[in-house]
Coordinates of C-alpha atoms in Angstrom, one line a residue:
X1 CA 22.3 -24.3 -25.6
X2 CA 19.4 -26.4 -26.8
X3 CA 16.8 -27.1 -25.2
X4 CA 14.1 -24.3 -25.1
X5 CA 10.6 -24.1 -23.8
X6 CA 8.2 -21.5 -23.4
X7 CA 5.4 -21.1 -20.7
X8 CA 2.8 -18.8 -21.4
X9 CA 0.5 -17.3 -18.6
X10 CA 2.3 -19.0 -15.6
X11 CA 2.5 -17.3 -12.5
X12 CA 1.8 -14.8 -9.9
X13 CA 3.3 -12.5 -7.2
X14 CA 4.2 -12.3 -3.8
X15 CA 6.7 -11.3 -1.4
X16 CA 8.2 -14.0 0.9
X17 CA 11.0 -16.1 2.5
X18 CA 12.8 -19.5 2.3
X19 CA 14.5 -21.6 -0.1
X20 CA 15.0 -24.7 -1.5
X21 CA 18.2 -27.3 -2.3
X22 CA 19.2 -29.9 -4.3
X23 CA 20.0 -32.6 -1.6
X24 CA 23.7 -33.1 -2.9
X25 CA 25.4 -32.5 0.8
X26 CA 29.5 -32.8 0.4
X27 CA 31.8 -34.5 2.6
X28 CA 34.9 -32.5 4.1
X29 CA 38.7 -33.3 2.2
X30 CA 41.2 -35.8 4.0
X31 CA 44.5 -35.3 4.9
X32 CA 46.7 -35.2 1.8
X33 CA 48.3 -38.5 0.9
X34 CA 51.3 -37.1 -0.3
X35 CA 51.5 -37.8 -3.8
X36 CA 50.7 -34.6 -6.1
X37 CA 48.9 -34.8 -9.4
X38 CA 48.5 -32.5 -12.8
X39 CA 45.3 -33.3 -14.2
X40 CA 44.0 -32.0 -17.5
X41 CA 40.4 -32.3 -19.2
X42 CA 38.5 -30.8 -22.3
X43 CA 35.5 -29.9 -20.4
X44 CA 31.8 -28.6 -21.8
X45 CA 29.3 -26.8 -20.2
X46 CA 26.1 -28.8 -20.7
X47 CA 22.7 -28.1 -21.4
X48 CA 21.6 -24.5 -21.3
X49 CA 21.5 -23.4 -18.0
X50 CA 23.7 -21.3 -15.8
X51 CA 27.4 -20.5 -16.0
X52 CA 29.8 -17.7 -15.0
X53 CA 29.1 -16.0 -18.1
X54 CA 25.4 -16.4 -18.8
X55 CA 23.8 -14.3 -22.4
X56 CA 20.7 -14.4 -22.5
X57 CA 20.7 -14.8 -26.5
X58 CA 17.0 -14.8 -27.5
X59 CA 16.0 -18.6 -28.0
X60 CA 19.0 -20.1 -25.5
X61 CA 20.6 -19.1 -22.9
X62 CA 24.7 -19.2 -23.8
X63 CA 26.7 -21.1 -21.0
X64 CA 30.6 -20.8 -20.8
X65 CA 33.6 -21.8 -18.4
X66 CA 35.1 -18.5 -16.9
X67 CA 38.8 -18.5 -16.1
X68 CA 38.1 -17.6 -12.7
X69 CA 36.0 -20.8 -11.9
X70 CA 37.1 -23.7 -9.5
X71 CA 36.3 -27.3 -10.5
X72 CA 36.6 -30.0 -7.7
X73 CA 37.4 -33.5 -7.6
X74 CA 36.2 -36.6 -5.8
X75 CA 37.5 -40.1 -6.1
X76 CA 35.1 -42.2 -4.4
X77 CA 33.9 -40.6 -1.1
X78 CA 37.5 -38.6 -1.1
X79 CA 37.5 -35.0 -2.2
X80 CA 41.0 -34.0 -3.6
X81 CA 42.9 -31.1 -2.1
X82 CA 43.5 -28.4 -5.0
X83 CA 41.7 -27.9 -8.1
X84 CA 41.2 -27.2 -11.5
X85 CA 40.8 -24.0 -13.8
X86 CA 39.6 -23.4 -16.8
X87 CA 42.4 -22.3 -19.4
X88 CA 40.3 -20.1 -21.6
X89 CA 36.6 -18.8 -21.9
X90 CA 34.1 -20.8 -24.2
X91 CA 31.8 -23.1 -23.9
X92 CA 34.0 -25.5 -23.9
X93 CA 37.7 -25.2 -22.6
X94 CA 40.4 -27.1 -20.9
X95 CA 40.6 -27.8 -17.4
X96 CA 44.0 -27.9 -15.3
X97 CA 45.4 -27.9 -11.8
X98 CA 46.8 -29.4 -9.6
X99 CA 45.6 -32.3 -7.1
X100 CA 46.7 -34.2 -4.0
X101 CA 45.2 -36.5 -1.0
X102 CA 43.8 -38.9 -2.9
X103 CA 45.4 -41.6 -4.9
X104 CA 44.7 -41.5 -8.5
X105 CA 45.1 -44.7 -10.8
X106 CA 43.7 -45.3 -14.6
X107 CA 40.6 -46.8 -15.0
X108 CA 39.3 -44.7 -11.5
X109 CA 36.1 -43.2 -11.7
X110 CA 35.8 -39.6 -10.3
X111 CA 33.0 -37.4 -9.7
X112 CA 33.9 -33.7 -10.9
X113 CA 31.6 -30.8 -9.2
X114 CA 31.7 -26.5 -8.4
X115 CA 30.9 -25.7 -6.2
X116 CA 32.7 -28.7 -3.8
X117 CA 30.8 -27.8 -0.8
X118 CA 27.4 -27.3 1.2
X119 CA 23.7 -27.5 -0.1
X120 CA 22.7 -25.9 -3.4
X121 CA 20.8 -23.2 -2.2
X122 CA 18.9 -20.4 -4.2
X123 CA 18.0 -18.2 -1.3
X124 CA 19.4 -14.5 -2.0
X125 CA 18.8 -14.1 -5.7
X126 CA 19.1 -11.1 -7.1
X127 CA 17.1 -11.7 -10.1
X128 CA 19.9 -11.1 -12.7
X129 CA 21.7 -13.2 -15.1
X130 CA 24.9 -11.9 -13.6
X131 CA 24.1 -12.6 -10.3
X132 CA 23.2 -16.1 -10.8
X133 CA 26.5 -16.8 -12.6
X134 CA 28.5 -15.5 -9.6
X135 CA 26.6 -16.8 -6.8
X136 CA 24.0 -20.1 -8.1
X137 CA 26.0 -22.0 -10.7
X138 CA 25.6 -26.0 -10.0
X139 CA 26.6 -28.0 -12.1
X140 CA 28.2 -32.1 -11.5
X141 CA 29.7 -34.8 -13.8
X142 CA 30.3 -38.4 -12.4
X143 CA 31.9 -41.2 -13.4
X144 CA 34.4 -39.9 -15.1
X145 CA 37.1 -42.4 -16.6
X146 CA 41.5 -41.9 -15.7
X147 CA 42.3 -42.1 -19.1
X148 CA 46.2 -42.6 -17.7
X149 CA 48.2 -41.4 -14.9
X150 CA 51.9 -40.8 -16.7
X151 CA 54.5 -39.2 -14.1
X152 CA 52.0 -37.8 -12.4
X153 CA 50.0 -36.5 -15.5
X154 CA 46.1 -37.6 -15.2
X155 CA 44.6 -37.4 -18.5
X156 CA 40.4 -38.3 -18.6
X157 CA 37.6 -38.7 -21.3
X158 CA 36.3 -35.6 -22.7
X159 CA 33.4 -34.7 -20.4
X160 CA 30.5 -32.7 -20.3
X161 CA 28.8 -31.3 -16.9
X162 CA 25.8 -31.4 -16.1
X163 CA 23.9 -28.4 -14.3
X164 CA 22.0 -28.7 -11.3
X165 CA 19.0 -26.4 -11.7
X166 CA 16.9 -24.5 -14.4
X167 CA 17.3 -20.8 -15.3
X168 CA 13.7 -18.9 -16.2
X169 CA 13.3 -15.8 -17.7
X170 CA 10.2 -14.4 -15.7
X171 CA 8.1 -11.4 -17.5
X172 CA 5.9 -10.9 -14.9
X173 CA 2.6 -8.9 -15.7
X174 CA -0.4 -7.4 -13.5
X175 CA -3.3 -9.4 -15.4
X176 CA -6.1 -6.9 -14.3
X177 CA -4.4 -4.0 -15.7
X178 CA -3.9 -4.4 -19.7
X179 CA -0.8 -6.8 -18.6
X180 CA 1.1 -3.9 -17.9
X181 CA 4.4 -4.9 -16.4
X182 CA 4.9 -5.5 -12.1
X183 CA 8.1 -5.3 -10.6
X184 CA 7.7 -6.9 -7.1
X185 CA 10.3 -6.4 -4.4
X186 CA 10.2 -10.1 -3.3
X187 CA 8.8 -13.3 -5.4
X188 CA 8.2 -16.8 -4.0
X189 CA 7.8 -19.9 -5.8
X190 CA 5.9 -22.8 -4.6
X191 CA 5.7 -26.1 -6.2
X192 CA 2.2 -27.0 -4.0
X193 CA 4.2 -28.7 -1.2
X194 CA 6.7 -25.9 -0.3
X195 CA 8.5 -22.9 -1.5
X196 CA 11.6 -23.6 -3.6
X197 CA 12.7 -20.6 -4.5
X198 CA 12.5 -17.3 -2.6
X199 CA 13.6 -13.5 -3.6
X200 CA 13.5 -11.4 -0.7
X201 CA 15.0 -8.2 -1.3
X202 CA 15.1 -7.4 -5.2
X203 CA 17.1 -4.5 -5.4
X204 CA 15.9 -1.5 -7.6
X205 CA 18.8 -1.7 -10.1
X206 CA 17.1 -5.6 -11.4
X207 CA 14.6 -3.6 -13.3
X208 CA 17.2 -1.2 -14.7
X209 CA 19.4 -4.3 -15.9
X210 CA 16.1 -6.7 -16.9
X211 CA 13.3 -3.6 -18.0
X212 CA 10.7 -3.1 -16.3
X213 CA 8.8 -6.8 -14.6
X214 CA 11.8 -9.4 -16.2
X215 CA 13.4 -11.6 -13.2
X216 CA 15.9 -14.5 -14.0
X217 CA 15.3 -16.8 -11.2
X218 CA 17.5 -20.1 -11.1
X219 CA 15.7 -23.3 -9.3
X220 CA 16.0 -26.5 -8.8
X221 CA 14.5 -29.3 -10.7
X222 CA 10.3 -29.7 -10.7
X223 CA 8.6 -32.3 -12.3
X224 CA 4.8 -32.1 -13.0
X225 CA 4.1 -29.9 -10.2
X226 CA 1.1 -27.4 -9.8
X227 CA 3.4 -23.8 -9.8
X228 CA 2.7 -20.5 -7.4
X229 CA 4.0 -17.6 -7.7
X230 CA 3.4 -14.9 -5.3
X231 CA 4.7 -11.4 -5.8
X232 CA 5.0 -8.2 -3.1
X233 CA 4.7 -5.0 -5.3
X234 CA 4.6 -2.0 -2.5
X235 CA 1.9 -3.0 -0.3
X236 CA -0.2 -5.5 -2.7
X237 CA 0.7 -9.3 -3.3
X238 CA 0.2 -10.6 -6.9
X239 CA -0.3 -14.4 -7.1
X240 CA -0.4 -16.8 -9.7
X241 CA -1.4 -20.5 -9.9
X242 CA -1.1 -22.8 -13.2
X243 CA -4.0 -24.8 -14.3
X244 CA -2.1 -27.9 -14.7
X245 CA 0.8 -29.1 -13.5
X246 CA 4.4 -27.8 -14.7
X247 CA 8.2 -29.3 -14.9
X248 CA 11.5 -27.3 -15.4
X249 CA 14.4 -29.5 -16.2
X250 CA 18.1 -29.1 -14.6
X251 CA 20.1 -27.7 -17.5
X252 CA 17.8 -26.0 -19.6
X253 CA 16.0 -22.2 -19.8
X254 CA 13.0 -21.0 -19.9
X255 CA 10.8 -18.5 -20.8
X256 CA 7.5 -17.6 -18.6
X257 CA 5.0 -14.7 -19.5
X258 CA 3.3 -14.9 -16.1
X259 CA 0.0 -12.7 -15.9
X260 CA -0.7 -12.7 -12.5
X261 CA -3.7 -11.9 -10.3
X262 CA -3.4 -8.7 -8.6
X263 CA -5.0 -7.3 -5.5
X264 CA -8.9 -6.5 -6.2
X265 CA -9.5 -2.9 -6.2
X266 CA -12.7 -0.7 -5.9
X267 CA -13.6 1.9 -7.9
X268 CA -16.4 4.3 -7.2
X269 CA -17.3 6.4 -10.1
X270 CA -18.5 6.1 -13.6
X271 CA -16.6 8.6 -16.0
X272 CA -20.0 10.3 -18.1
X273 CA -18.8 12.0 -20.5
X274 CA -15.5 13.0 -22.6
X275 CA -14.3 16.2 -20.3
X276 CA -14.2 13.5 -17.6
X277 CA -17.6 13.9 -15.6
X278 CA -17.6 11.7 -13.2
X279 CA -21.1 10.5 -11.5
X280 CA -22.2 8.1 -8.8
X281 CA -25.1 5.7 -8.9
X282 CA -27.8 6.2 -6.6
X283 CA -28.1 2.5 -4.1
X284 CA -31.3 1.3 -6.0
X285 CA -33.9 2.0 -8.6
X286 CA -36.0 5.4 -7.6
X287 CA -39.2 4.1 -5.7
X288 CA -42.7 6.5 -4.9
X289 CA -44.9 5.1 -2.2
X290 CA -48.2 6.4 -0.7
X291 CA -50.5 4.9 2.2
X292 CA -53.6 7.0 1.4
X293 CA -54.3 6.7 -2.0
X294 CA -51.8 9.5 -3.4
X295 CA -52.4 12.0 -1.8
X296 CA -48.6 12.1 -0.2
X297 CA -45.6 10.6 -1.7
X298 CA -42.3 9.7 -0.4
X299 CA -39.4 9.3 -2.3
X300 CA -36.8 6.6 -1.5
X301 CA -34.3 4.8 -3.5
X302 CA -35.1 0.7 -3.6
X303 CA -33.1 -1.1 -0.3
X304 CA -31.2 -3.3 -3.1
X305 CA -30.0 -2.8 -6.5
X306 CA -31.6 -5.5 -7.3
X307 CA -35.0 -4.5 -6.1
X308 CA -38.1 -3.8 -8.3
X309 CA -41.6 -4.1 -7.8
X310 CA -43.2 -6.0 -11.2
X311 CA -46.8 -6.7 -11.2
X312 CA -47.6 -5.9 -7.8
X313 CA -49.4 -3.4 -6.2
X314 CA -49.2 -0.6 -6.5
X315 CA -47.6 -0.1 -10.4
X316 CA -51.0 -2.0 -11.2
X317 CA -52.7 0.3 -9.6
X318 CA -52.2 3.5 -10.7
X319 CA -55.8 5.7 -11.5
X320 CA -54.6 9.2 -13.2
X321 CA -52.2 12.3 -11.9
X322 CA -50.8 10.6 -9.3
X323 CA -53.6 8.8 -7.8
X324 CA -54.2 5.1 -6.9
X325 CA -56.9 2.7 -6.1
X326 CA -54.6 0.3 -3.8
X327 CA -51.7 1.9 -1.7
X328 CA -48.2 0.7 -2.2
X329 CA -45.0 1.5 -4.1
X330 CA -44.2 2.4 -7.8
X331 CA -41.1 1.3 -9.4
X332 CA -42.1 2.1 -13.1
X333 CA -42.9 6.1 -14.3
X334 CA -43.4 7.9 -17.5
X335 CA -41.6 10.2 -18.9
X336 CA -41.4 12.9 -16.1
X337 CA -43.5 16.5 -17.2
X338 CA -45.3 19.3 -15.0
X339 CA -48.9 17.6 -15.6
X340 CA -48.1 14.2 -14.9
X341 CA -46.6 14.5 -11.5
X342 CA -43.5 13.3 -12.3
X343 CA -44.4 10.2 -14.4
X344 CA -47.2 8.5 -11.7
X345 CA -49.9 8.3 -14.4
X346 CA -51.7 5.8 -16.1
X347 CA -53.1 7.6 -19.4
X348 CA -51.8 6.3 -22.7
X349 CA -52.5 9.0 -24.8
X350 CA -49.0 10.5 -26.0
X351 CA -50.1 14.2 -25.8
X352 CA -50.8 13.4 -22.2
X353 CA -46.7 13.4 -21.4
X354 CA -45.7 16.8 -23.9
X355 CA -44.2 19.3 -22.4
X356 CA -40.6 19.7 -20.9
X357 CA -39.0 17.1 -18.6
X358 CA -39.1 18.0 -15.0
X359 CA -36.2 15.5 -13.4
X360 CA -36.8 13.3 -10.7
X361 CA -34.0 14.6 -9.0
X362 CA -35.5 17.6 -7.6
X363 CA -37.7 15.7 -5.7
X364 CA -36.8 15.0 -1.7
X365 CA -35.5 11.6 -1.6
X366 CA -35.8 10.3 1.6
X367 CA -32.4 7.9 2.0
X368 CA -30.8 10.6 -0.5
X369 CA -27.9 11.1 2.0
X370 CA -28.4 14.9 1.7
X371 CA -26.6 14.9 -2.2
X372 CA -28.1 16.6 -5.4
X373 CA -29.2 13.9 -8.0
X374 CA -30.3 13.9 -11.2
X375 CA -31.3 12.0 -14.4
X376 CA -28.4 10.9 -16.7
X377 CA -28.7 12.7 -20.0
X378 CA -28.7 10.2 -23.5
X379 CA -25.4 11.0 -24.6
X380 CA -24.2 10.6 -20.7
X381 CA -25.6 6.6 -20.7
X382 CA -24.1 6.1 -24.3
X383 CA -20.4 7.5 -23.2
X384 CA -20.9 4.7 -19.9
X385 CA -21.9 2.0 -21.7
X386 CA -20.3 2.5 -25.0
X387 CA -17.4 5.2 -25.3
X388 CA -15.2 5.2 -21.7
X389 CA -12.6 4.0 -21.1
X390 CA -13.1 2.4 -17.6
X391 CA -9.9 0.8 -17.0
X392 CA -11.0 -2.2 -16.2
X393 CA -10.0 -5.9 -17.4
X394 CA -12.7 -8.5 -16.8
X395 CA -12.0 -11.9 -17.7
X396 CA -9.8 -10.8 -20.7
X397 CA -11.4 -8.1 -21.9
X398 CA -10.2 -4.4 -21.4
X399 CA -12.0 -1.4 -20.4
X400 CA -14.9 -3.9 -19.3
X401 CA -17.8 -1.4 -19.6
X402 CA -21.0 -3.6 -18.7
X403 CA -22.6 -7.6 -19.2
X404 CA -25.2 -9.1 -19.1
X405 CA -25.9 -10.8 -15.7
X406 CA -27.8 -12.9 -13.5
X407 CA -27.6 -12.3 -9.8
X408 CA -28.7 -14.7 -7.0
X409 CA -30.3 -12.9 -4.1
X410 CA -31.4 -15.5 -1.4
X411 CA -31.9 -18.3 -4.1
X412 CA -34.3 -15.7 -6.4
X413 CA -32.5 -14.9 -9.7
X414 CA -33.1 -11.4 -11.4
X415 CA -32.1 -10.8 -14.4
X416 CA -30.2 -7.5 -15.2
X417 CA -27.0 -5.4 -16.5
X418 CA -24.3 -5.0 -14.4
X419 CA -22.0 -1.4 -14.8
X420 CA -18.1 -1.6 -14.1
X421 CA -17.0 1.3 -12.4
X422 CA -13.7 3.1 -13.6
X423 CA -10.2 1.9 -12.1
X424 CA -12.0 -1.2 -10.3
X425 CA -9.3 -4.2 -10.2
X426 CA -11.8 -8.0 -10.2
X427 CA -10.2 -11.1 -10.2
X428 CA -11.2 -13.7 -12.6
X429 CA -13.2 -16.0 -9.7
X430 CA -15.5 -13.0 -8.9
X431 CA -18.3 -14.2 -11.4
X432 CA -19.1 -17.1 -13.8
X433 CA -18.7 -14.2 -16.6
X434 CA -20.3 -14.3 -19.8
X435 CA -19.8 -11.8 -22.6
X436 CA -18.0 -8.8 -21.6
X437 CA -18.6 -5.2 -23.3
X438 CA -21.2 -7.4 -25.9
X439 CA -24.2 -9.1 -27.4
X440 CA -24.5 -12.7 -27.1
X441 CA -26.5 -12.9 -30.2
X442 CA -27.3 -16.8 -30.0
X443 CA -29.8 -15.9 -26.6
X444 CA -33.3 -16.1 -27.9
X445 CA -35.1 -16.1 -25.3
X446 CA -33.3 -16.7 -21.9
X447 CA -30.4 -15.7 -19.9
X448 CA -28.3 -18.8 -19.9
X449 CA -25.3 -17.3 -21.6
X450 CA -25.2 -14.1 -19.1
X451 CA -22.7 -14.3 -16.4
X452 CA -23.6 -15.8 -13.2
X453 CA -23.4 -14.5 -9.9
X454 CA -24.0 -16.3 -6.5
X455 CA -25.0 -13.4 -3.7
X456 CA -22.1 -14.1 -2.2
X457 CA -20.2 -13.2 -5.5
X458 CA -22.4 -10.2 -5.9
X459 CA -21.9 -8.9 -3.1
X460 CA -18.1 -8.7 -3.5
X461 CA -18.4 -7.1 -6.8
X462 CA -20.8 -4.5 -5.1
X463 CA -18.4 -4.1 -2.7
X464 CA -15.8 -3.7 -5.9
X465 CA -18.3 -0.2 -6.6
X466 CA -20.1 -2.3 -9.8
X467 CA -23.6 -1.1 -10.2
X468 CA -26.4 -3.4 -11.2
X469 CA -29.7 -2.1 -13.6
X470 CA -32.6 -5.3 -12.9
X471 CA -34.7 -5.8 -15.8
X472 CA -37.8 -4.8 -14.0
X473 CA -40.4 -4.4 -17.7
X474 CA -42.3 -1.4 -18.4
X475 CA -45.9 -1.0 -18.0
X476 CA -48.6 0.6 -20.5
X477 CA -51.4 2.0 -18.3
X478 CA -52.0 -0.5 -15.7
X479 CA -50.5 -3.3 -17.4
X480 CA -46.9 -4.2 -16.4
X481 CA -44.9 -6.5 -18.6
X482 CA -41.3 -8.3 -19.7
X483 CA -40.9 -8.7 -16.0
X484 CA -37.2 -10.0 -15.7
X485 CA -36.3 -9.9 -19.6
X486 CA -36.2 -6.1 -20.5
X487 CA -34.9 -3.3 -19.1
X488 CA -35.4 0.1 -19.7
X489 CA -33.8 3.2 -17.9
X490 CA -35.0 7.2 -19.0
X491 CA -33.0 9.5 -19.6
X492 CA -33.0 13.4 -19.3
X493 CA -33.5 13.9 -22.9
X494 CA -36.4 14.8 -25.0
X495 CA -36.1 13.8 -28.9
X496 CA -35.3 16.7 -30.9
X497 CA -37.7 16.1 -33.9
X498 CA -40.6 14.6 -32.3
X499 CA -42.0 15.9 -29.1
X500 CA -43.8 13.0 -28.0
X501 CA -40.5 10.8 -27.9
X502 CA -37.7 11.1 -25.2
X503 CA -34.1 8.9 -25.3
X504 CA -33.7 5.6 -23.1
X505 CA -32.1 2.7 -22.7
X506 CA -33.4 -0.8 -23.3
X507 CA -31.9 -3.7 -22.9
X508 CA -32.9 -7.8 -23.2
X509 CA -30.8 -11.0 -22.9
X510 CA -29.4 -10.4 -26.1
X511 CA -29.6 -6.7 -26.8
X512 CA -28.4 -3.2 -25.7
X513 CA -29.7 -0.3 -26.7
X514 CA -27.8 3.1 -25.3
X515 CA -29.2 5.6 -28.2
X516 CA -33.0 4.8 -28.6
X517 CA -35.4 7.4 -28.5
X518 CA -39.4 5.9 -27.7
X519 CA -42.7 7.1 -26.9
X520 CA -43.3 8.7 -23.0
X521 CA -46.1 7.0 -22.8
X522 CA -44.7 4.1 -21.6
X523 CA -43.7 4.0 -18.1
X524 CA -40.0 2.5 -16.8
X525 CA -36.9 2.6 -14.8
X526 CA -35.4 5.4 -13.1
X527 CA -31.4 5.2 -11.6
X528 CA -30.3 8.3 -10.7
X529 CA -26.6 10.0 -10.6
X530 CA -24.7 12.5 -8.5
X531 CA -21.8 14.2 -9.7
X532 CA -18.8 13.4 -8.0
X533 CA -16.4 16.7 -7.7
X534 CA -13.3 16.8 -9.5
X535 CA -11.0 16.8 -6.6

């Protein structure tokens, strides 16, 4: 054994059908010719492929004759009737048996082959070592030299035989889950014109033999072809496709750690604290809008996640308790007490907002689907964005928690955070993704290093259960500002040394702030929350 090569993040998973030969088609014997032969050859097991008795031995893969093996011969386009054994295990060992129907002379050339006949095929694997020794050992020498022919003795060069497809070590894992290990029931592999190998019915007992997602898969020979892999684990198909184009050599082994893409899965929930509270974001930032002045209110949540209502009317607008000079819709609220009526104030004296909260969720929220919501608590926004453990693996980082985004909604981009829900699977294409879980501290000033989403890629992830916070600015009095580069969400919490402070969160393009605690008299963002029962 010596050549080795290793292939790190190959493949993927699927379940299929098929397989794939090495064109080397046999003819059928001739009549004997009568004459019969003892022929004898110091024969070696080449490369470091597949054998009879295959060890996988850490860096090679061992390869030696097995007493039980049958060697054919050809002289010309004439297989010989009969054929030879190997006289002891080893890598090397002498062959012997005896041969008739052909005519055997020194100097001949003959072509020495197991097995004699049909097409190499690798349909059937079993995904052991074992199995491929019994059942997908090719291997061929030609041309080899009759070193005499003495009363019937033939005697030949030393040769050494050459193996007619590669042996990989597969340890397949499920890329979107920490690269824990998958052990699929079928695997394909494709080499972008057709499938060359197919498993189609790995039996249970692989795993036991292997552990848990190893498959030894013998294939033919590919040179500098894009690889597939596609996997069938239960119900879900696992795929993976290499960036550049891949060769596996007859003769040799290999080793392929093949992270593969699994099905996308949504998640629904956001885990809020360490007992395991989980809560459910309301479809859009709370909205308040009146059409006489103020005088009535109704309560929806925005149609998008995305939506917010900036400098317009009527967050501009706003005259005292409630009260406006231009009817329309408020996005943006101070810090919710009895005498403010529930943030829809314009006063920027601090005393104006003492007192204790009153939540936003008592309020009759028209598209509210008939569930109780509330206001997240401080340390319930820290334990989202900072302490849980979602599950999640975005782009290469696990337990993706949040990042910084920019979504495209009809060719507008808004700026914003976007929230991974727990046990959510996302492939790797969802999103041109930026920093993950972070702070891209080089962003001064825009959002070019936040990850990028088309509305067609945001949608999907919505889809996926992920929740997006738009930086929709704060506003002091009447005066609305940061428009698309801050966000800032309340929380339930009043500070607990200074009464005219409660805890947010604030974020820019390159900050996040989960634990601040700021004056109520500015107004800003309000997502609510449902808790989800435990069962």
């Amino acid at each position: 054994m010596t050549n080795m090569k290793t292939l790190v993040a190959l493949l993927m998973a699927g379940a299929a059908v098929t397989s794939c030969s090495s064109d080397n088609e046999m003819d059928s014997p001739k009549a004997p010719a009568g004459k019969t032969y003892t022929m004898t050859v110091q024969a070696t097991k080449g490369g470091d492929a597949t054998t009879r008795a295959l060890t996988d031995a850490g860096s090679t893969l061992t390869a030696t004759w097995a007493t039980t093996e049958n060697v054919y011969v050809k002289k010309d386009d004439t297989w010989a009737t009969g054929t030879l054994q190997p006289q002891a295990e080893g890598a090397t060992a002498t062959l012997k048996g005896e041969l008739s129907g052909v005519t055997i002379d020194a100097g001949d050339k003959l072509t020495m082959q197991f097995p004699k006949s049909g097409v190499f095929t690798y349909a059937g694997q079993k995904g052991t070592l074992a199995d491929i020794a019994a059942n997908f050992d090719y291997a061929i020498v030609e041309d080899v030299t009759v070193s005499s022919v003495d009363g019937g003795n033939i005697t030949t060069d030393d040769v050494t035989f050459q193996h007619q497809q590669a042996v990989v070590k597969f340890t397949l894992q499920d890329k979107g889950n920490s690269n824990a290990a998958i052990s699929p029931s079928a695997l394909t592999i494709n080499d972008g014109t057709s499938d060359i190998v197919t498993l189609t019915s790995i039996p249970a007992e692989t795993y036991t033999t292997n552990g848990e997602g190893v498959l030894y898969v013998a294939l033919p020979a590919v040179s500098s072809k894009p690889i597939t892999l596609t996997a069938t684990v239960g119900s879900d198909t696992y795929t993976l496709t290499t960036s550049s184009a891949k060769s596996f050599a007859n003769g040799s082994f290999y080793r392929v750690t093949a992270k593969m893409e699994g099905p996308e899965v949504a998640g629904s929930y956001f885990t809020a604290n360490s007992s395991g509270l989980k809560v459910a974001f309301s479809q859009g930032n709370l909205q308040a809008t009146t059409t006489d002045g103020g005088t009535n209110w109704t309560w929806a949540f925005a149609e998008h996640q995305w939506d917010y209502v900036g400098n317009a009317t009527a967050n501009t607008k706003i005259n005292g308790n409630g009260t406006v000079s231009a009817n329309g819709t408020v996005d943006l609220f101070y810090w919710s007490t009895a005498n403010t009526y529930y943030g829809i104030h314009n006063s920027t004296d601090i005393n104006t907002y003492s007192g204790d909260f009153k939540d936003w969720g008592t309020l009759s929220i028209s598209n509210g689907g008939g569930y109780t919501w509330r206001t997240l608590t401080s340390a319930e926004w820290q334990h989202i964005f900072n302490d849980r453990t979602s599950g999640v693996t975005v782009n290469g980082t696990t337990d993706a928690r949040y990042t910084h985004a920019t979504i495209n909604t009809d060719g507008t981009a808004v700026n914003g955070m976007i929230l991974f829900p727990d046990g959510c699977k996302i492939k790797a294409g969802s999103a041109t993704w930026g920093t993950i879980n972070g702070i891209n501290l080089t962003q001064t000033s825009t959002w070019a290093d936040a990850t990028k989403c088309t509305k067609a890629q945001w949608t999907h992830l919505e889809e996926l259960g992920c929740v997006f916070l738009p930086a929709a600015g704060s506003r002091n009095g009447s005066v609305v500002s940061s428009v698309g580069t801050q966000g800032v969400y309340w929380s339930a919490t009043p500070s607990s040394t200074d009464g005219r402070y409660a805890y947010l969160v604030e974020f820019f393009q390159n900050s996040l702030n989960s634990t601040l605690h700021y004056w109520r008299n500015h107004a800003r963002s309000v997502r609510l929350v449902r808790d989800v029962p435990s069962n």
